[in-house]
């Protein structure tokens, strides 16, 4: 039964029978037969079939919800038994929105010192992708915005407030200022993240509230691309203060606080909402709780 429920989760993740079978390490025929056996066992049609995967039936969506709980609990049980036998080990899979990636080390480094047998897999992802992958048991944790947009079934721990800076040439417009307003920032050409990123949606909202319509000259889903352009002192961008500090800009580029209004948004750690949690996730969440006050103070001082 657990194996067949894993097939359902793989289908939800891959949206394709062949890729789902490959992800599960079985043939497509084996996966299709397993799903059909589950349908016969439950007495309902779970998957809409055609020449290719067409989605889940309403009954299939409900079974998918139960599959996530049951498979998640089964994995938690196996991990807890293993932890009792040989201590905390395994791989913690996590993702972070691009603006929060520099803060990952603040969590993983002290955790590794306490649990040296644990490994990490870290990726950059949009806020929507993080929540989707946590729901599908592809991730154990995520660093993302925990305000404004729905989070789904997760446990969220606030870590710090994200404040914003205009990164611009020191000898350019606003380069000599102690602060700028959102209205002023809206008048200059910018390079920004793509609209798929929540940071971009936040910036767009604040620019529009100040009477400006966002029209960036360059868009990218990579913070490295934006920073390398800004470092030429020929481009300007809006970035969180913590990120600007991490990249240690050249003398030709300044990070000017954006005020009027002085806005901020909360970045937090999200993990699956499950009781009991896996030992790995529970320990990581506990470590993050201990670190959060110091991390928040450090970011606020930037």
Tab-separated table of C-alpha atoms in Angstrom:
chain	number	residue	atom	x	y	z
A	1	UNK	CA	0.000	0.000	0.000
A	2	UNK	CA	2.795	2.442	0.899
A	3	UNK	CA	4.523	1.742	-2.413
A	4	UNK	CA	1.323	2.415	-4.350
A	5	UNK	CA	0.785	5.653	-2.464
A	6	UNK	CA	4.364	6.618	-3.392
A	7	UNK	CA	3.317	6.115	-7.028
A	8	UNK	CA	0.454	8.591	-6.521
A	9	UNK	CA	2.835	11.158	-5.020
A	10	UNK	CA	5.262	10.728	-7.918
A	11	UNK	CA	2.426	11.269	-10.418
A	12	UNK	CA	1.406	14.464	-8.620
A	13	UNK	CA	4.995	15.659	-8.706
A	14	UNK	CA	5.921	14.715	-12.273
A	15	UNK	CA	2.519	15.016	-14.017
A	16	UNK	CA	3.701	12.258	-16.369
A	17	UNK	CA	3.527	8.443	-16.106
A	18	UNK	CA	6.970	7.822	-17.600
A	19	UNK	CA	8.801	10.387	-15.447
A	20	UNK	CA	6.916	9.242	-12.334
A	21	UNK	CA	7.956	5.647	-12.977
A	22	UNK	CA	11.565	6.719	-13.468
A	23	UNK	CA	11.487	8.699	-10.218
A	24	UNK	CA	10.200	5.612	-8.375
A	25	UNK	CA	12.773	3.334	-10.007
A	26	UNK	CA	10.182	1.092	-11.660
A	27	UNK	CA	8.876	0.512	-15.168
A	28	UNK	CA	5.926	2.539	-16.417
A	29	UNK	CA	3.926	-0.701	-16.625
A	30	UNK	CA	4.632	-1.447	-12.949
A	31	UNK	CA	3.578	2.053	-11.894
A	32	UNK	CA	0.371	1.952	-13.962
A	33	UNK	CA	-0.479	-1.485	-12.561
A	34	UNK	CA	0.149	-0.262	-9.008
A	35	UNK	CA	-2.159	2.731	-9.461
A	36	UNK	CA	-4.841	0.474	-10.986
A	37	UNK	CA	-4.560	-1.964	-8.069
A	38	UNK	CA	-5.012	0.939	-5.659
A	39	UNK	CA	-8.113	2.055	-7.579
A	40	UNK	CA	-9.532	-1.456	-7.400
A	41	UNK	CA	-8.755	-1.662	-3.670
A	42	UNK	CA	-10.517	1.643	-2.974
A	43	UNK	CA	-13.286	1.127	-5.529
A	44	UNK	CA	-12.897	4.539	-7.189
A	45	UNK	CA	-11.142	6.016	-10.215
A	46	UNK	CA	-8.159	8.091	-9.067
A	47	UNK	CA	-6.463	9.196	-12.284
A	48	UNK	CA	-7.941	10.731	-15.427
A	49	UNK	CA	-6.391	8.747	-18.241
A	50	UNK	CA	-5.988	9.424	-21.936
A	51	UNK	CA	-3.011	9.201	-24.229
A	52	UNK	CA	-1.158	10.827	-21.328
A	53	UNK	CA	-1.682	11.822	-17.686
A	54	UNK	CA	-4.578	14.292	-17.449
A	55	UNK	CA	-4.774	14.865	-13.699
A	56	UNK	CA	-6.577	13.388	-10.731
A	57	UNK	CA	-10.292	12.835	-10.258
A	58	UNK	CA	-11.936	14.522	-7.220
A	59	UNK	CA	-11.567	11.189	-5.397
A	60	UNK	CA	-7.951	11.055	-6.530
A	61	UNK	CA	-7.277	14.491	-5.026
A	62	UNK	CA	-8.573	13.285	-1.660
A	63	UNK	CA	-6.477	10.127	-1.863
A	64	UNK	CA	-3.483	12.325	-2.745
A	65	UNK	CA	-4.003	14.283	0.491
A	66	UNK	CA	-4.106	11.023	2.472
A	67	UNK	CA	-1.083	9.691	0.585
A	68	UNK	CA	0.957	12.699	1.687
A	69	UNK	CA	0.020	12.098	5.321
A	70	UNK	CA	0.484	8.330	5.293
A	71	UNK	CA	3.751	8.300	3.358
A	72	UNK	CA	5.048	11.208	5.456
A	73	UNK	CA	4.231	9.321	8.660
A	74	UNK	CA	5.835	6.144	7.339
A	75	UNK	CA	9.022	8.032	6.502
A	76	UNK	CA	8.975	9.689	9.923
A	77	UNK	CA	8.627	6.287	11.599
A	78	UNK	CA	11.566	4.836	9.675
A	79	UNK	CA	13.716	7.880	10.417
A	80	UNK	CA	12.864	7.812	14.127
A	81	UNK	CA	13.733	4.134	14.437
A	82	UNK	CA	17.016	4.746	12.605
A	83	UNK	CA	17.799	7.722	14.870
A	84	UNK	CA	17.245	5.587	17.959
A	85	UNK	CA	19.674	3.015	16.606
A	86	UNK	CA	22.530	5.201	15.341
A	87	UNK	CA	21.715	8.852	16.157
A	88	UNK	CA	20.481	11.614	13.880
A	89	UNK	CA	21.622	11.122	10.288
A	90	UNK	CA	20.370	11.339	6.698
A	91	UNK	CA	19.948	14.225	4.268
A	92	UNK	CA	17.975	17.356	5.078
A	93	UNK	CA	16.450	18.653	1.837
A	94	UNK	CA	15.758	22.361	1.843
A	95	UNK	CA	15.190	25.287	-0.505
A	96	UNK	CA	15.306	29.062	-0.147
A	97	UNK	CA	13.896	31.960	-2.108
A	98	UNK	CA	16.800	33.724	-3.916
A	99	UNK	CA	16.915	36.692	-1.536
A	100	UNK	CA	17.254	34.366	1.489
A	101	UNK	CA	19.971	32.034	0.153
A	102	UNK	CA	22.813	33.886	1.949
A	103	UNK	CA	21.091	33.161	5.273
A	104	UNK	CA	21.015	29.378	4.831
A	105	UNK	CA	24.498	28.978	6.304
A	106	UNK	CA	23.341	30.652	9.528
A	107	UNK	CA	21.080	27.618	10.066
A	108	UNK	CA	23.027	24.735	8.546
A	109	UNK	CA	26.419	25.518	10.111
A	110	UNK	CA	25.454	25.281	13.813
A	111	UNK	CA	23.144	22.346	13.049
A	112	UNK	CA	25.975	20.402	11.403
A	113	UNK	CA	28.222	21.117	14.387
A	114	UNK	CA	25.613	19.501	16.632
A	115	UNK	CA	24.749	16.652	14.242
A	116	UNK	CA	27.840	15.860	12.113
A	117	UNK	CA	26.254	12.793	10.467
A	118	UNK	CA	23.571	14.910	8.762
A	119	UNK	CA	24.012	16.020	5.158
A	120	UNK	CA	22.251	18.856	3.354
A	121	UNK	CA	20.745	19.368	-0.081
A	122	UNK	CA	20.020	23.065	-0.709
A	123	UNK	CA	18.427	24.632	-3.771
A	124	UNK	CA	17.067	28.018	-4.786
A	125	UNK	CA	13.351	28.104	-5.622
A	126	UNK	CA	10.352	30.411	-5.822
A	127	UNK	CA	8.067	30.693	-2.807
A	128	UNK	CA	5.350	28.793	-4.693
A	129	UNK	CA	7.763	25.982	-5.563
A	130	UNK	CA	8.909	25.673	-1.961
A	131	UNK	CA	5.360	25.246	-0.671
A	132	UNK	CA	4.480	22.815	-3.472
A	133	UNK	CA	7.552	20.670	-2.881
A	134	UNK	CA	6.974	20.570	0.865
A	135	UNK	CA	3.388	19.417	0.234
A	136	UNK	CA	4.653	16.678	-2.102
A	137	UNK	CA	7.298	15.509	0.418
A	138	UNK	CA	10.129	16.618	-1.881
A	139	UNK	CA	11.519	19.067	0.698
A	140	UNK	CA	11.983	18.916	4.456
A	141	UNK	CA	12.268	22.678	4.988
A	142	UNK	CA	12.240	26.015	3.215
A	143	UNK	CA	13.301	29.623	3.759
A	144	UNK	CA	10.615	31.876	2.320
A	145	UNK	CA	8.283	34.804	2.906
A	146	UNK	CA	5.648	33.922	5.496
A	147	UNK	CA	3.327	36.892	4.913
A	148	UNK	CA	1.087	38.104	2.093
A	149	UNK	CA	0.625	34.830	0.177
A	150	UNK	CA	-0.939	31.474	1.281
A	151	UNK	CA	1.459	28.971	2.837
A	152	UNK	CA	-0.734	25.868	2.993
A	153	UNK	CA	-0.143	23.136	5.555
A	154	UNK	CA	3.187	24.145	7.043
A	155	UNK	CA	4.620	25.116	10.389
A	156	UNK	CA	6.231	28.556	10.034
A	157	UNK	CA	8.920	30.084	12.258
A	158	UNK	CA	9.685	33.819	11.732
A	159	UNK	CA	13.436	34.435	11.470
A	160	UNK	CA	14.048	38.055	10.449
A	161	UNK	CA	12.579	41.103	8.727
A	162	UNK	CA	13.736	41.925	5.206
A	163	UNK	CA	14.493	45.641	4.628
A	164	UNK	CA	15.300	47.134	1.223
A	165	UNK	CA	18.179	49.064	-0.334
A	166	UNK	CA	18.718	50.804	-3.658
A	167	UNK	CA	21.979	49.554	-5.138
A	168	UNK	CA	23.316	52.282	-7.396
A	169	UNK	CA	26.548	53.873	-8.596
A	170	UNK	CA	28.218	56.040	-5.949
A	171	UNK	CA	28.672	58.848	-8.472
A	172	UNK	CA	25.250	58.383	-10.075
A	173	UNK	CA	21.765	59.649	-9.285
A	174	UNK	CA	20.948	59.174	-5.588
A	175	UNK	CA	24.430	57.676	-5.051
A	176	UNK	CA	25.331	60.386	-2.537
A	177	UNK	CA	22.078	60.253	-0.608
A	178	UNK	CA	21.585	58.853	2.905
A	179	UNK	CA	18.164	57.528	1.886
A	180	UNK	CA	15.699	57.559	-1.012
A	181	UNK	CA	11.949	57.203	-1.259
A	182	UNK	CA	10.074	54.512	-3.176
A	183	UNK	CA	8.713	57.244	-5.451
A	184	UNK	CA	12.255	58.341	-6.326
A	185	UNK	CA	13.381	54.774	-6.952
A	186	UNK	CA	10.436	54.353	-9.321
A	187	UNK	CA	11.865	57.049	-11.612
A	188	UNK	CA	15.130	55.284	-12.465
A	189	UNK	CA	15.777	52.223	-14.696
A	190	UNK	CA	16.281	49.045	-12.681
A	191	UNK	CA	17.291	45.408	-13.026
A	192	UNK	CA	15.047	43.136	-10.949
A	193	UNK	CA	14.089	39.534	-10.339
A	194	UNK	CA	11.431	38.025	-12.598
A	195	UNK	CA	7.733	38.347	-11.659
A	196	UNK	CA	7.684	34.642	-10.670
A	197	UNK	CA	9.690	35.629	-7.571
A	198	UNK	CA	7.796	36.900	-4.547
A	199	UNK	CA	10.493	39.500	-3.882
A	200	UNK	CA	9.687	41.027	-7.278
A	201	UNK	CA	5.957	41.026	-6.531
A	202	UNK	CA	6.683	42.791	-3.225
A	203	UNK	CA	8.842	45.439	-4.934
A	204	UNK	CA	6.250	45.983	-7.673
A	205	UNK	CA	3.559	46.497	-5.045
A	206	UNK	CA	5.568	49.141	-3.190
A	207	UNK	CA	6.557	50.955	-6.383
A	208	UNK	CA	2.951	51.084	-7.557
A	209	UNK	CA	1.831	52.325	-4.130
A	210	UNK	CA	4.311	55.191	-4.631
A	211	UNK	CA	2.795	56.010	-8.032
A	212	UNK	CA	5.397	54.326	-10.253
A	213	UNK	CA	4.888	51.535	-12.778
A	214	UNK	CA	7.707	48.941	-12.678
A	215	UNK	CA	9.487	48.676	-16.055
A	216	UNK	CA	12.890	47.041	-15.461
A	217	UNK	CA	15.513	47.111	-18.184
A	218	UNK	CA	16.710	43.662	-17.158
A	219	UNK	CA	14.966	40.743	-15.428
A	220	UNK	CA	16.529	37.532	-14.143
A	221	UNK	CA	15.696	34.702	-11.762
A	222	UNK	CA	19.307	34.763	-10.533
A	223	UNK	CA	20.588	37.135	-7.869
A	224	UNK	CA	24.133	36.575	-9.212
A	225	UNK	CA	23.095	38.005	-12.589
A	226	UNK	CA	21.636	41.101	-10.916
A	227	UNK	CA	24.629	41.624	-8.636
A	228	UNK	CA	27.194	41.276	-11.440
A	229	UNK	CA	25.334	43.941	-13.399
A	230	UNK	CA	25.106	46.249	-10.375
A	231	UNK	CA	28.824	45.831	-9.651
A	232	UNK	CA	29.627	47.444	-13.022
A	233	UNK	CA	28.188	50.702	-11.594
A	234	UNK	CA	26.147	50.993	-14.802
A	235	UNK	CA	22.964	49.409	-13.426
A	236	UNK	CA	20.734	49.894	-10.371
A	237	UNK	CA	18.620	47.411	-8.460
A	238	UNK	CA	16.562	46.928	-5.300
A	239	UNK	CA	17.758	44.231	-2.912
A	240	UNK	CA	17.341	43.239	0.744
A	241	UNK	CA	19.895	44.833	3.063
A	242	UNK	CA	21.225	41.430	4.198
A	243	UNK	CA	21.834	40.379	0.597
A	244	UNK	CA	23.612	43.634	-0.278
A	245	UNK	CA	25.877	43.137	2.731
A	246	UNK	CA	26.668	39.554	1.730
A	247	UNK	CA	27.869	40.472	-1.755
A	248	UNK	CA	30.275	43.145	-0.443
A	249	UNK	CA	29.810	45.708	-3.178
A	250	UNK	CA	32.700	47.653	-4.683
A	251	UNK	CA	33.541	51.248	-3.738
A	252	UNK	CA	31.785	52.363	-6.914
A	253	UNK	CA	28.412	51.016	-5.706
A	254	UNK	CA	26.365	52.088	-2.688
A	255	UNK	CA	23.433	50.440	-0.919
A	256	UNK	CA	21.081	53.322	-0.054
A	257	UNK	CA	18.187	52.670	2.386
A	258	UNK	CA	14.727	53.058	0.828
A	259	UNK	CA	12.327	54.909	3.118
A	260	UNK	CA	9.011	56.742	2.964
A	261	UNK	CA	7.584	54.289	3.658
A	262	UNK	CA	10.172	52.179	5.479
A	263	UNK	CA	8.726	48.743	4.719
A	264	UNK	CA	9.830	45.240	5.689
A	265	UNK	CA	8.660	41.671	5.176
A	266	UNK	CA	9.222	38.550	7.261
A	267	UNK	CA	11.415	35.673	6.106
A	268	UNK	CA	10.852	32.449	7.987
A	269	UNK	CA	11.554	28.748	8.097
A	270	UNK	CA	8.698	26.524	6.919
A	271	UNK	CA	8.476	22.783	7.519
A	272	UNK	CA	5.681	20.247	6.935
A	273	UNK	CA	2.814	20.493	9.396
A	274	UNK	CA	2.990	16.996	10.844
A	275	UNK	CA	2.713	15.460	14.298
A	276	UNK	CA	5.025	13.820	14.994
A	277	UNK	CA	7.623	15.495	12.809
A	278	UNK	CA	10.528	13.493	11.511
A	279	UNK	CA	13.437	13.604	13.987
A	280	UNK	CA	15.557	15.446	11.412
A	281	UNK	CA	12.977	18.193	10.824
A	282	UNK	CA	12.139	18.491	14.538
A	283	UNK	CA	15.816	18.949	15.428
A	284	UNK	CA	16.359	21.486	12.641
A	285	UNK	CA	13.312	23.488	13.722
A	286	UNK	CA	14.535	23.467	17.322
A	287	UNK	CA	17.961	24.741	16.231
A	288	UNK	CA	16.321	27.491	14.172
A	289	UNK	CA	14.219	28.617	17.148
A	290	UNK	CA	17.379	29.005	19.222
A	291	UNK	CA	19.126	30.984	16.484
A	292	UNK	CA	16.187	33.195	15.425
A	293	UNK	CA	16.542	36.042	18.008
A	294	UNK	CA	20.237	36.561	17.253
A	295	UNK	CA	19.681	36.322	13.500
A	296	UNK	CA	16.837	38.859	13.625
A	297	UNK	CA	19.004	41.280	15.629
A	298	UNK	CA	21.931	40.941	13.195
A	299	UNK	CA	19.784	41.645	10.136
A	300	UNK	CA	18.000	44.559	11.831
A	301	UNK	CA	21.366	46.201	12.564
A	302	UNK	CA	22.392	46.299	8.884
